[in-house]
């Protein structure tokens, strides 16, 4: 019952979020005027054709009105904004994305689903690689450091933690400057060489070469703060009384780590991992722009530039769903991993 | 409050925090200097004026201090009519007057050629505009004719942009051809150091006619931060970046930190539907993607930094903080709250006097650590081309440089200096934040 209510509440939250996005994307309907004037210009250009120009005035007038009407229907301007907003909302919520208004996929399709699907692999490849490396590297190094607490390396990482204040794109620009501009060993950006290498192996290698700098910038931008926070986290747990007891019992360091430190810290690690997976989906709008990486983040930026509401709503609806879903799943995963939460959940609504 | 002050004093024991405090203090001084030296309106008008306000600055010049590291690049040389020597002065009769002026330039820089050379003029006359016959004399005594110019009212003869002249000089840009060492071996052209002379034979055709000349050899270094593609002195942008970044970051971080502290206390204390509403709103904020919203606001509505600031705060005001809520829920059951209730304290008295002060220390590191995030957020928007349309900010300078291919063209200073400012600011606050975290978080103290 609790789970059901929680699920419904989260769903409602997603609906409100998507609705807000629609309102902002359309400026509450003010965008219609801009689109209307763009349509008029478009129709005017179409009627510049010499054949049409020699038609009588009344005929030209009629054609103009006709074309205008067709385009207005295409953009949905024949309906009031509220009605369209409801349609956008319903389509977004039911993940029935329909057609983009202006943006198209590289293959020329106007289907939002195809546009999103086309960009998704690029984003998953880049951000998946970067975040996985970052996550496992920092958890691993953090465990090692927590074992050698107070050593030179440990103090170095603590001192370097503030370097994670600048975001990935910032390090991206610096890395481009060093490796592309000064040393000329890696490309400035993009996904693959132009023209793409003919062989499959050559293609893969070229993509990998283009991935090095973006991946590195994500890792450099976050690694020290990430290691620092995990290390502190492990240290807090390894100073618990039950760990002291285990140590007193004479258990080996590895067994203590596995059974008494990693086990209770698993829920936060899982939470972090799940949130990381979601951030992978959205990628970095700015980092992708800086590296000219053809991913979802950059596509969303382009869609916003064209004010393509279906695409904006589609991308954000998926994002909202994924976030809500993970919040929901985490409640369950927590209960599965942490018996204390399980007892708390069935033990009534005390706190 | 004095307890917090005592704790803050502990910052002295952390070297990194001391560095951070020094950095922040320097930034504050820089901000004050920027605002006093170039008041808001003046800064905007200078930055937006276009080339007119910066005519005597070179384009894309590196910072001056590059020469300290052996670059030996020329600065800009400006010579006005008053600095010219009058070699001959003749009245040719019938109102015609001939003067021979010499502008001499001691060019001693071996690291490069001027970026541009130009002759500005301002003439007043009755019917026939004055004429100027230009000759160039190199240190080794060669003389190169630069042709004749008719000085109509006011204008500029861009010598380095004269393609006819360039063709006559063997297809080499005039600013290189005029200053090069003709006996230099190898492919690379080298400047010949020494005294150059621009000889101007000036003819005026009525007694009242005047002609004012100004010769400019644009350099390759300028000011502390160099110049951009519009000849603007980047020092202005670097100075003004500081107050904007600090004001922006501090305002958002301060407002939202206190809001979360307050609204989470409200929810946790009253419970019931108040808590439910606040908690739902918090989840709503977690789902609303901030950056796309800011991009939409920037693209469709306004790029003004004040509007972006307002949107950020409004966005932050949606709901409270999950972690504060959890802490308040624990604190609600403590005996000291019980005691307060027993003596008859009202709801808001308990929230403001007992609940919030207890967690205020915990929010101080969070506040300081949040500042760099907002500073970089402003820069992020600028990188996407959504920076403030009027004010110069560090992010906007980076974006200008990046979009104009500074990295391809080798204008590294154009990106590196504003990037360094952002980095120093971010790290400065982060240093203080990390140290504060250790001071105010008892669990971290020994770690």
mmCIF file of N, CA, C and O in Angstrom, chain B residues 123-163:
data_model
loop_
_atom_site.group_PDB
_atom_site.id
_atom_site.type_symbol
_atom_site.label_atom_id
_atom_site.label_comp_id
_atom_site.label_asym_id
_atom_site.label_seq_id
_atom_site.Cartn_x
_atom_site.Cartn_y
_atom_site.Cartn_z
ATOM 1 N N UNK B 123 41.540 66.510 -41.371
ATOM 2 C CA UNK B 123 41.945 67.674 -42.147
ATOM 3 C C UNK B 123 40.787 68.649 -42.250
ATOM 4 O O UNK B 123 39.617 68.246 -42.269
ATOM 5 N N UNK B 124 41.104 69.941 -42.257
ATOM 6 C CA UNK B 124 40.083 70.945 -42.545
ATOM 7 C C UNK B 124 40.602 71.782 -43.711
ATOM 8 O O UNK B 124 41.796 72.091 -43.785
ATOM 9 N N UNK B 125 39.745 72.119 -44.632
ATOM 10 C CA UNK B 125 40.184 72.839 -45.833
ATOM 11 C C UNK B 125 38.968 73.494 -46.456
ATOM 12 O O UNK B 125 37.827 73.214 -46.074
ATOM 13 N N UNK B 126 39.249 74.410 -47.445
ATOM 14 C CA UNK B 126 38.116 75.085 -48.083
ATOM 15 C C UNK B 126 37.617 74.322 -49.301
ATOM 16 O O UNK B 126 36.462 73.932 -49.368
ATOM 17 N N UNK B 127 38.501 74.122 -50.297
ATOM 18 C CA UNK B 127 38.025 73.421 -51.485
ATOM 19 C C UNK B 127 38.823 72.155 -51.760
ATOM 20 O O UNK B 127 38.280 71.072 -51.838
ATOM 21 N N UNK B 128 40.139 72.294 -51.834
ATOM 22 C CA UNK B 128 40.959 71.144 -52.190
ATOM 23 C C UNK B 128 41.503 70.490 -50.921
ATOM 24 O O UNK B 128 42.112 71.159 -50.091
ATOM 25 N N UNK B 129 41.250 69.200 -50.756
ATOM 26 C CA UNK B 129 41.779 68.526 -49.559
ATOM 27 C C UNK B 129 43.295 68.418 -49.627
ATOM 28 O O UNK B 129 43.868 68.330 -50.715
ATOM 29 N N UNK B 130 43.965 68.422 -48.469
ATOM 30 C CA UNK B 130 45.418 68.282 -48.450
ATOM 31 C C UNK B 130 45.857 66.939 -49.024
ATOM 32 O O UNK B 130 45.101 65.971 -49.000
ATOM 33 N N UNK B 131 47.076 66.913 -49.513
ATOM 34 C CA UNK B 131 47.633 65.689 -50.084
ATOM 35 C C UNK B 131 48.853 65.290 -49.250
ATOM 36 O O UNK B 131 49.594 66.161 -48.792
ATOM 37 N N UNK B 132 49.020 63.984 -49.090
ATOM 38 C CA UNK B 132 50.196 63.523 -48.346
ATOM 39 C C UNK B 132 50.936 62.501 -49.183
ATOM 40 O O UNK B 132 50.351 61.506 -49.608
ATOM 41 N N UNK B 133 52.209 62.755 -49.426
ATOM 42 C CA UNK B 133 53.063 61.798 -50.139
ATOM 43 C C UNK B 133 53.878 61.068 -49.079
ATOM 44 O O UNK B 133 54.577 61.697 -48.286
ATOM 45 N N UNK B 134 53.734 59.729 -49.052
ATOM 46 C CA UNK B 134 54.331 58.956 -47.950
ATOM 47 C C UNK B 134 55.537 58.176 -48.425
ATOM 48 O O UNK B 134 55.516 57.532 -49.472
ATOM 49 N N UNK B 135 56.592 58.235 -47.616
ATOM 50 C CA UNK B 135 57.787 57.439 -47.896
ATOM 51 C C UNK B 135 58.219 56.761 -46.607
ATOM 52 O O UNK B 135 58.000 57.279 -45.510
ATOM 53 N N UNK B 136 58.853 55.640 -46.749
ATOM 54 C CA UNK B 136 59.273 54.832 -45.591
ATOM 55 C C UNK B 136 60.769 54.664 -45.648
ATOM 56 O O UNK B 136 61.303 54.281 -46.680
ATOM 57 N N UNK B 137 61.479 54.994 -44.562
ATOM 58 C CA UNK B 137 62.929 54.856 -44.561
ATOM 59 C C UNK B 137 63.324 53.841 -43.496
ATOM 60 O O UNK B 137 62.929 53.960 -42.333
ATOM 61 N N UNK B 138 64.075 52.830 -43.899
ATOM 62 C CA UNK B 138 64.470 51.762 -42.979
ATOM 63 C C UNK B 138 65.809 52.109 -42.350
ATOM 64 O O UNK B 138 66.518 52.991 -42.842
ATOM 65 N N UNK B 139 66.181 51.404 -41.260
ATOM 66 C CA UNK B 139 67.439 51.715 -40.580
ATOM 67 C C UNK B 139 68.646 51.571 -41.498
ATOM 68 O O UNK B 139 69.655 52.252 -41.301
ATOM 69 N N UNK B 140 68.569 50.673 -42.482
ATOM 70 C CA UNK B 140 69.718 50.482 -43.349
ATOM 71 C C UNK B 140 69.675 51.423 -44.555
ATOM 72 O O UNK B 140 70.389 51.225 -45.526
ATOM 73 N N UNK B 141 68.804 52.438 -44.496
ATOM 74 C CA UNK B 141 68.849 53.497 -45.487
ATOM 75 C C UNK B 141 68.026 53.296 -46.743
ATOM 76 O O UNK B 141 68.018 54.141 -47.616
ATOM 77 N N UNK B 142 67.297 52.163 -46.855
ATOM 78 C CA UNK B 142 66.441 51.980 -48.031
ATOM 79 C C UNK B 142 65.242 52.913 -47.914
ATOM 80 O O UNK B 142 64.789 53.236 -46.818
ATOM 81 N N UNK B 143 64.711 53.317 -49.057
ATOM 82 C CA UNK B 143 63.519 54.159 -49.024
ATOM 83 C C UNK B 143 62.439 53.500 -49.863
ATOM 84 O O UNK B 143 62.672 53.115 -51.003
ATOM 85 N N UNK B 144 61.258 53.356 -49.286
ATOM 86 C CA UNK B 144 60.146 52.693 -49.980
ATOM 87 C C UNK B 144 59.017 53.695 -50.110
ATOM 88 O O UNK B 144 58.621 54.332 -49.128
ATOM 89 N N UNK B 145 58.506 53.845 -51.303
ATOM 90 C CA UNK B 145 57.395 54.777 -51.501
ATOM 91 C C UNK B 145 56.089 54.105 -51.099
ATOM 92 O O UNK B 145 55.839 52.947 -51.438
ATOM 93 N N UNK B 146 55.261 54.830 -50.330
ATOM 94 C CA UNK B 146 53.978 54.261 -49.899
ATOM 95 C C UNK B 146 52.816 54.934 -50.615
ATOM 96 O O UNK B 146 51.671 54.789 -50.228
ATOM 97 N N UNK B 147 53.116 55.713 -51.625
ATOM 98 C CA UNK B 147 52.039 56.303 -52.417
ATOM 99 C C UNK B 147 51.542 57.614 -51.839
ATOM 100 O O UNK B 147 52.082 58.157 -50.875
ATOM 101 N N UNK B 148 50.481 58.133 -52.445
ATOM 102 C CA UNK B 148 49.939 59.427 -52.074
ATOM 103 C C UNK B 148 48.533 59.268 -51.529
ATOM 104 O O UNK B 148 47.760 58.444 -52.020
ATOM 105 N N UNK B 149 48.229 59.993 -50.462
ATOM 106 C CA UNK B 149 46.893 59.941 -49.878
ATOM 107 C C UNK B 149 46.238 61.319 -49.942
ATOM 108 O O UNK B 149 46.902 62.335 -49.729
ATOM 109 N N UNK B 150 44.951 61.337 -50.288
ATOM 110 C CA UNK B 150 44.168 62.570 -50.229
ATOM 111 C C UNK B 150 43.451 62.591 -48.880
ATOM 112 O O UNK B 150 42.739 61.648 -48.545
ATOM 113 N N UNK B 151 43.700 63.646 -48.092
ATOM 114 C CA UNK B 151 43.165 63.664 -46.725
ATOM 115 C C UNK B 151 41.811 64.360 -46.686
ATOM 116 O O UNK B 151 41.725 65.572 -46.513
ATOM 117 N N UNK B 152 40.752 63.602 -46.906
ATOM 118 C CA UNK B 152 39.401 64.167 -46.898
ATOM 119 C C UNK B 152 38.840 64.109 -45.484
ATOM 120 O O UNK B 152 38.551 63.040 -44.971
ATOM 121 N N UNK B 153 38.700 65.284 -44.858
ATOM 122 C CA UNK B 153 38.135 65.422 -43.512
ATOM 123 C C UNK B 153 38.791 64.491 -42.498
ATOM 124 O O UNK B 153 39.873 64.769 -42.027
ATOM 125 N N UNK B 154 38.149 63.358 -42.170
ATOM 126 C CA UNK B 154 38.849 62.485 -41.237
ATOM 127 C C UNK B 154 38.712 61.047 -41.700
ATOM 128 O O UNK B 154 37.705 60.673 -42.300
ATOM 129 N N UNK B 155 39.733 60.287 -41.417
ATOM 130 C CA UNK B 155 39.701 58.895 -41.858
ATOM 131 C C UNK B 155 40.981 58.200 -41.498
ATOM 132 O O UNK B 155 41.756 58.668 -40.652
ATOM 133 N N UNK B 156 41.180 57.077 -42.148
ATOM 134 C CA UNK B 156 42.308 56.242 -41.772
ATOM 135 C C UNK B 156 42.826 55.562 -43.024
ATOM 136 O O UNK B 156 42.043 55.071 -43.845
ATOM 137 N N UNK B 157 44.126 55.590 -43.184
ATOM 138 C CA UNK B 157 44.735 54.800 -44.259
ATOM 139 C C UNK B 157 45.389 53.606 -43.599
ATOM 140 O O UNK B 157 46.382 53.748 -42.880
ATOM 141 N N UNK B 158 44.805 52.422 -43.809
ATOM 142 C CA UNK B 158 45.349 51.207 -43.211
ATOM 143 C C UNK B 158 46.465 50.705 -44.122
ATOM 144 O O UNK B 158 46.210 50.030 -45.117
ATOM 145 N N UNK B 159 47.697 51.067 -43.761
ATOM 146 C CA UNK B 159 48.829 50.724 -44.629
ATOM 147 C C UNK B 159 48.966 49.208 -44.761
ATOM 148 O O UNK B 159 49.194 48.678 -45.839
ATOM 149 N N UNK B 160 48.765 48.506 -43.620
ATOM 150 C CA UNK B 160 48.959 47.055 -43.650
ATOM 151 C C UNK B 160 47.865 46.361 -44.455
ATOM 152 O O UNK B 160 48.021 45.210 -44.857
ATOM 153 N N UNK B 161 46.761 47.039 -44.702
ATOM 154 C CA UNK B 161 45.682 46.397 -45.452
ATOM 155 C C UNK B 161 45.668 46.787 -46.919
ATOM 156 O O UNK B 161 44.743 46.434 -47.645
ATOM 157 N N UNK B 162 46.696 47.525 -47.368
ATOM 158 C CA UNK B 162 46.737 48.013 -48.746
ATOM 159 C C UNK B 162 47.249 46.907 -49.662
ATOM 160 O O UNK B 162 48.441 46.601 -49.682
ATOM 161 N N UNK B 163 46.354 46.284 -50.430
ATOM 162 C CA UNK B 163 46.752 45.122 -51.238
ATOM 163 C C UNK B 163 47.636 45.539 -52.414
ATOM 164 O O UNK B 163 48.518 44.786 -52.820
#
